[in-house]
PDB file of C-alpha atoms in Angstrom:
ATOM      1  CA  UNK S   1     -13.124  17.017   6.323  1.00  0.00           C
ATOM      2  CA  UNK S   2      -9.759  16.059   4.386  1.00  0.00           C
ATOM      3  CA  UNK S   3      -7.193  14.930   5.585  1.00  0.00           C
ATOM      4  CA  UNK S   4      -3.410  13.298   4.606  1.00  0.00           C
ATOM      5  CA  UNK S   5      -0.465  11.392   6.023  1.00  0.00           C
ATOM      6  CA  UNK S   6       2.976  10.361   5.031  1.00  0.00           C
ATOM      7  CA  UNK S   7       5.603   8.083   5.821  1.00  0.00           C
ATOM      8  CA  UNK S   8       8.933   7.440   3.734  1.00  0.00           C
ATOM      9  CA  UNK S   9      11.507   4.427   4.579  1.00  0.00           C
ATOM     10  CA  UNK S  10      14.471   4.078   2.474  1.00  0.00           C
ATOM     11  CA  UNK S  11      15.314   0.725   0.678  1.00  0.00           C
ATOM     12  CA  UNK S  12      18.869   0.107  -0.373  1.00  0.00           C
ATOM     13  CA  UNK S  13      17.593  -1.223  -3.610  1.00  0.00           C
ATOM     14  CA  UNK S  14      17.236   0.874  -6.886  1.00  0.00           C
ATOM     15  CA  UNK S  15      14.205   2.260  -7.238  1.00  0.00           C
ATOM     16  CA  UNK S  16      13.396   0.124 -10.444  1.00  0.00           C
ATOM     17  CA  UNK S  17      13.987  -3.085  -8.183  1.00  0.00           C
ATOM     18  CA  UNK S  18      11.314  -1.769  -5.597  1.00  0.00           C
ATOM     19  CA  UNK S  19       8.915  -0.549  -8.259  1.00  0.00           C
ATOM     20  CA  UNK S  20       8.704  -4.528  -9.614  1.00  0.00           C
ATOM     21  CA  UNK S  21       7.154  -5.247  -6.355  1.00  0.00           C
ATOM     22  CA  UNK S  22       5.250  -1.933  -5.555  1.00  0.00           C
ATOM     23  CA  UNK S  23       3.934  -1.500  -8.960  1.00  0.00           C
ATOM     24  CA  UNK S  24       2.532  -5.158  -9.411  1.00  0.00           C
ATOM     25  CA  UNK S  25       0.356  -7.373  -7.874  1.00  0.00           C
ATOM     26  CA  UNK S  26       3.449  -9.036  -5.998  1.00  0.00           C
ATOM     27  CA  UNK S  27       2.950  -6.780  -3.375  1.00  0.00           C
ATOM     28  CA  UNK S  28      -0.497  -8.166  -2.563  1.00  0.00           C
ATOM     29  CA  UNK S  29       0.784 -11.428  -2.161  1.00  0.00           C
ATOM     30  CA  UNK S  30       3.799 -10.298  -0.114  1.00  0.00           C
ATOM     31  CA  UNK S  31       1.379  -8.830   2.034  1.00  0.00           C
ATOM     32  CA  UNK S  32      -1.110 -11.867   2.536  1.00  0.00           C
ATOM     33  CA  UNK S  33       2.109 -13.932   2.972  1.00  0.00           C
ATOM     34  CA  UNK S  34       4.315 -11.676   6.039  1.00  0.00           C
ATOM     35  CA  UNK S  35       1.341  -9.902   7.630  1.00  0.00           C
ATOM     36  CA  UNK S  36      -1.209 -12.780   8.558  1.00  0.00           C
ATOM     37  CA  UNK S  37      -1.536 -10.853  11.821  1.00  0.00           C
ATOM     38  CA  UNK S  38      -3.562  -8.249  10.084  1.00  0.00           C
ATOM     39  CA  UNK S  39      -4.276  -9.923   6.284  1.00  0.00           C
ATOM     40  CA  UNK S  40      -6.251 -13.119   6.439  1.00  0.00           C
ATOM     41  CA  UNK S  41      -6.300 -12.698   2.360  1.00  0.00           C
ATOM     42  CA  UNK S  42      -5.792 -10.537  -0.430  1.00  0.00           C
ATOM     43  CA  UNK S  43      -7.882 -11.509  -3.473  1.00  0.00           C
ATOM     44  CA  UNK S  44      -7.560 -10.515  -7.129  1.00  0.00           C
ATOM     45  CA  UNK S  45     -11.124  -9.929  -7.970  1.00  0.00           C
ATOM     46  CA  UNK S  46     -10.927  -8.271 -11.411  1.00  0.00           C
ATOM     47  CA  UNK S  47      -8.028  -7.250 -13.807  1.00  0.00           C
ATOM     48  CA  UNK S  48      -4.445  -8.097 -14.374  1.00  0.00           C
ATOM     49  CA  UNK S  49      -2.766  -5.161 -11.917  1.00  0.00           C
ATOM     50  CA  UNK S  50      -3.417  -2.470 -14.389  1.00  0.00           C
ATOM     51  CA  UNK S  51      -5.740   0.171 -13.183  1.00  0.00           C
ATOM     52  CA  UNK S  52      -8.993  -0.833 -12.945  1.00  0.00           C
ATOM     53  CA  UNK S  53      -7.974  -3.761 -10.548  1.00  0.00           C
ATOM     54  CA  UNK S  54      -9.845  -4.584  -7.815  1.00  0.00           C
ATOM     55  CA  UNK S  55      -8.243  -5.999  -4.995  1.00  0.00           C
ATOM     56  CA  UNK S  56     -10.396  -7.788  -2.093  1.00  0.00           C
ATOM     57  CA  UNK S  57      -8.891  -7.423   0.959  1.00  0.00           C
ATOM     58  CA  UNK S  58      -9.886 -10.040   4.340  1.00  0.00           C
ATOM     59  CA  UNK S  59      -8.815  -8.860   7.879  1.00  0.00           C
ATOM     60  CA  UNK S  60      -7.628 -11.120  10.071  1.00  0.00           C
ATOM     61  CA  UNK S  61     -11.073 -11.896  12.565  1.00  0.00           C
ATOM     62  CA  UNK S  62      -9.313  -9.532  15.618  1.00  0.00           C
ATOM     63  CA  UNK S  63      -8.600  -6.799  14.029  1.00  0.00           C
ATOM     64  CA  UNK S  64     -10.444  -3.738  14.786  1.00  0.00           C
ATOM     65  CA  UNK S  65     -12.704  -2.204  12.594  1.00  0.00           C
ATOM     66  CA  UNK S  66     -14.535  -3.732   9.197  1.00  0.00           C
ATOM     67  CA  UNK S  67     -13.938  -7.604   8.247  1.00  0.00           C
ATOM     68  CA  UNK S  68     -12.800  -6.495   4.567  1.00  0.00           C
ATOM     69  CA  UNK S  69     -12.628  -3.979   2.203  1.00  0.00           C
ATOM     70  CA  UNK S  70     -12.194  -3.789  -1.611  1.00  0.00           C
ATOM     71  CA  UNK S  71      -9.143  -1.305  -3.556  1.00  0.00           C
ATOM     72  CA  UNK S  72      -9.306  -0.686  -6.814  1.00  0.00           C
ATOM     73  CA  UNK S  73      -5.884   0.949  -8.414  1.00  0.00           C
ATOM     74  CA  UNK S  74      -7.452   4.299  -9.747  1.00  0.00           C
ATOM     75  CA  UNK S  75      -3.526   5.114 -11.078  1.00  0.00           C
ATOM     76  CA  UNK S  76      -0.307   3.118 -12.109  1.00  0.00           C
ATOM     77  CA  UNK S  77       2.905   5.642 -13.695  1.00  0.00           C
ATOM     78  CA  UNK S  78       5.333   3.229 -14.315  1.00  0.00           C
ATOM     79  CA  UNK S  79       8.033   6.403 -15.205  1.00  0.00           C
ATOM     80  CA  UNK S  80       6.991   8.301 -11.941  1.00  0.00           C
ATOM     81  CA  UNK S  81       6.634   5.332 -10.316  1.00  0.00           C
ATOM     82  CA  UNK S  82       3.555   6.226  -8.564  1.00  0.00           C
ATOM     83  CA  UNK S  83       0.330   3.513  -8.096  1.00  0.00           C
ATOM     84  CA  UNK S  84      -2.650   4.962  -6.108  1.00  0.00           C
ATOM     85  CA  UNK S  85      -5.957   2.578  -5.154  1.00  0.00           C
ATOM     86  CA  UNK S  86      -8.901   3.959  -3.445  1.00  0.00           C
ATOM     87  CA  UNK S  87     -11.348   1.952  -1.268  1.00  0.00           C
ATOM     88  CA  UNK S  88     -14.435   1.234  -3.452  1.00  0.00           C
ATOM     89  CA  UNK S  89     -16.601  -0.981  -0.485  1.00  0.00           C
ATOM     90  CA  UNK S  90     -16.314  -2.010   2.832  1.00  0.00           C
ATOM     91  CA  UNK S  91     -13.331  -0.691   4.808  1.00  0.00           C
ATOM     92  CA  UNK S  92     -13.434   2.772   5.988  1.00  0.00           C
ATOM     93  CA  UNK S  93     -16.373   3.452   3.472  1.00  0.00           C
ATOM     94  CA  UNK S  94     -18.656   1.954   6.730  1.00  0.00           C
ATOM     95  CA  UNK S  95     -17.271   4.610   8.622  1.00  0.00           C
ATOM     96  CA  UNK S  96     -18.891   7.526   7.015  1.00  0.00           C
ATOM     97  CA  UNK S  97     -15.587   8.565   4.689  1.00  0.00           C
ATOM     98  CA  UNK S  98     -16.592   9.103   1.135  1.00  0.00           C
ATOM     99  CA  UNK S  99     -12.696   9.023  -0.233  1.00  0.00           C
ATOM    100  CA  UNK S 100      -9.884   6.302   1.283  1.00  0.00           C
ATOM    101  CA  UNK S 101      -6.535   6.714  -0.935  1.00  0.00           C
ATOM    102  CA  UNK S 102      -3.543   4.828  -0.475  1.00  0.00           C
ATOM    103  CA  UNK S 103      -0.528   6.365  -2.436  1.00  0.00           C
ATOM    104  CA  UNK S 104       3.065   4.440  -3.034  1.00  0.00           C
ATOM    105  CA  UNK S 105       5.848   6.244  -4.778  1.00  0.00           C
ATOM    106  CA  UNK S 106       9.307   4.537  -5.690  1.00  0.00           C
ATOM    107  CA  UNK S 107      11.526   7.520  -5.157  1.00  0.00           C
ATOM    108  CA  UNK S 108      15.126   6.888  -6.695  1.00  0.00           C
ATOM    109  CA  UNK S 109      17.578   8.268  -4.349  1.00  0.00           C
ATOM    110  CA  UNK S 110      21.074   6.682  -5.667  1.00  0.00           C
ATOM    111  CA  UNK S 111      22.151   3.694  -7.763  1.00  0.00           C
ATOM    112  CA  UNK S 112      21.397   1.165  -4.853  1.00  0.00           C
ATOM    113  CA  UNK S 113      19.237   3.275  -2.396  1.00  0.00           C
ATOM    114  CA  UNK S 114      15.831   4.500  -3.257  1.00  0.00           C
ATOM    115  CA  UNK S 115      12.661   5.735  -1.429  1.00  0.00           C
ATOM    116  CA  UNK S 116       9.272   4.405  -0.826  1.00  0.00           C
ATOM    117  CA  UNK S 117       6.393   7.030   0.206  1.00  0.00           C
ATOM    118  CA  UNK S 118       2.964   6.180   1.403  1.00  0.00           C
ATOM    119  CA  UNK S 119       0.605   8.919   1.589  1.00  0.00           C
ATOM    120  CA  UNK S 120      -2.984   8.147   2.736  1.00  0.00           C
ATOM    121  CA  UNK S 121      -5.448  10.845   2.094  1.00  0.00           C
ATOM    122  CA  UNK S 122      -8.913  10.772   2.942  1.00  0.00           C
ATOM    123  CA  UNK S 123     -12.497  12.737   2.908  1.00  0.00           C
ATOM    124  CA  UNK S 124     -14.498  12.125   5.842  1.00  0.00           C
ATOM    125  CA  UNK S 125     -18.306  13.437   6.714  1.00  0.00           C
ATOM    126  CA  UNK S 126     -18.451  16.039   8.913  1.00  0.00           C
ATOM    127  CA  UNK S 127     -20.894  14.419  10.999  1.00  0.00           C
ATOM    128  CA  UNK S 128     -18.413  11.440  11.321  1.00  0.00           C
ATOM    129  CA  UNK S 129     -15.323  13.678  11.762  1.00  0.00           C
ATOM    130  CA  UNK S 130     -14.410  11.994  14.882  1.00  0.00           C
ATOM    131  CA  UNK S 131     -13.696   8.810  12.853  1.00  0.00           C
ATOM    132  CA  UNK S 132     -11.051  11.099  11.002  1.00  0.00           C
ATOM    133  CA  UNK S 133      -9.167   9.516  14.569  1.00  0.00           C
ATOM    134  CA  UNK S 134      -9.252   5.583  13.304  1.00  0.00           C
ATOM    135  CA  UNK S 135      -6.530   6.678  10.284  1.00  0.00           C
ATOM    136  CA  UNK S 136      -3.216   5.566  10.798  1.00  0.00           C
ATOM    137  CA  UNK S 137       0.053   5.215   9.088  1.00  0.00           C
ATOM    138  CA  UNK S 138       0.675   1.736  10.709  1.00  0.00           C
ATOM    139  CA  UNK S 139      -0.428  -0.892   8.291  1.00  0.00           C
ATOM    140  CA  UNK S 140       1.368   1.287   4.992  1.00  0.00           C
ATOM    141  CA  UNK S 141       4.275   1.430   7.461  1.00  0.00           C
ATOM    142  CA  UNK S 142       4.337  -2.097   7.973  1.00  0.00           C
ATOM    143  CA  UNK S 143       4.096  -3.004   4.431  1.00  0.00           C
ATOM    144  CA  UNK S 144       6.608  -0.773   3.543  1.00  0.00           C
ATOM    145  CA  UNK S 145       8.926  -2.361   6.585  1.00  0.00           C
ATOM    146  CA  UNK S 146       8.068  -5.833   4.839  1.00  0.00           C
ATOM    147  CA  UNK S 147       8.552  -4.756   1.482  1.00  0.00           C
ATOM    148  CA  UNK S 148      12.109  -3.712   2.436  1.00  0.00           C
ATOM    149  CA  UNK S 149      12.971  -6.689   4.117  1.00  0.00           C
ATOM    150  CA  UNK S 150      11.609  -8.564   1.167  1.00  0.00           C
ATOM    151  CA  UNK S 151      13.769  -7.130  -1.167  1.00  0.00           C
ATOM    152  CA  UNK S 152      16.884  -6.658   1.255  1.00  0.00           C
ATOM    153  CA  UNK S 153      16.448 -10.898   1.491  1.00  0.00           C
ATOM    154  CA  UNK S 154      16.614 -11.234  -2.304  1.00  0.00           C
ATOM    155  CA  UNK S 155      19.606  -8.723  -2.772  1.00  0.00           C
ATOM    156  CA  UNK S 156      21.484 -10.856  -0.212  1.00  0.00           C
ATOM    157  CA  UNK S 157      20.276 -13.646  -2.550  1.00  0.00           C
ATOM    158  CA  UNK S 158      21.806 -12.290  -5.475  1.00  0.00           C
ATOM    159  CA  UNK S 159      24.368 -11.128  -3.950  1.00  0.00           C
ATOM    160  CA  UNK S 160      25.286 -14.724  -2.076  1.00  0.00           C
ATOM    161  CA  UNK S 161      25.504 -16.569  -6.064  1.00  0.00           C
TER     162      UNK S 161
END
């Protein structure tokens, strides 16, 4: 069973300014650093945030489901502005799904606006098809939501000199 889900929040950044966090590892550490309520730790466990990077990540102990997983990025298009990673252990993968895929896209919308998309799309076993349930767009909602107020903070920043 396949499935997919989307969510798009707009940042009033340019899209270049969103794609130097989304496209590097600084949105790992972002992560660890404004969601300890579901990210006990985000670990770079091989590369340099090119593709072949594998990212470990630690749940906090509460939250429901697998303690960790590990992401490798499977794609980075630094002119599309695209960077996929797929779960490669743990995670969902204990849940009978053979593909986990988390897509962001830095979509430019104007000179200080652009868009970030998260798409997760998934293959689940048919026997475990009821586990097809468990996906959400929460926690790729809430990064985005942190990402933007992230970069809305620095902008002031700038902005403030």
């Amino acid at each position: 069973m396949f499935g997919q889900l989307e969510h798009e929040l707009e940042l009033h950044v340019p899209a270049s300014e969103a794609w130097d966090l989304f496209g590097t590892l600084q949105i790992g550490k972002l992560v660890e650093k404004e969601m300890p309520q579901k990210f006990q730790k985000v670990e770079l466990t091989e590369g340099d945030g090119g593709v072949g990077t594998i990212l470990k990540l630690t749940f906090t102990p509460g939250v429901p489901g697998p303690a960790s997983c590990k992401e490798k990025f499977t794609k980075i298009d630094n002119e599309k502005r695209i960077k996929e990673s797929e779960v490669v252990e743990g995670g969902y993968l204990e849940l009978g799904f053979t593909l986990f895929r988390i897509r962001f896209q830095v979509i430019e919308k104007g000179e200080d606006s652009s868009i970030i998309k998260s798409t997760i799309e998934y293959q689940v076993k048919e026997e475990d098809a009821a586990n097809a349930s468990l996906v959400s767009l929460q926690s790729v909602a809430n990064i985005a939501q942190v990402a933007k107020n992230y970069l809305n903070r620095n902008k002031a920043a700038k902005e403030a000199k």
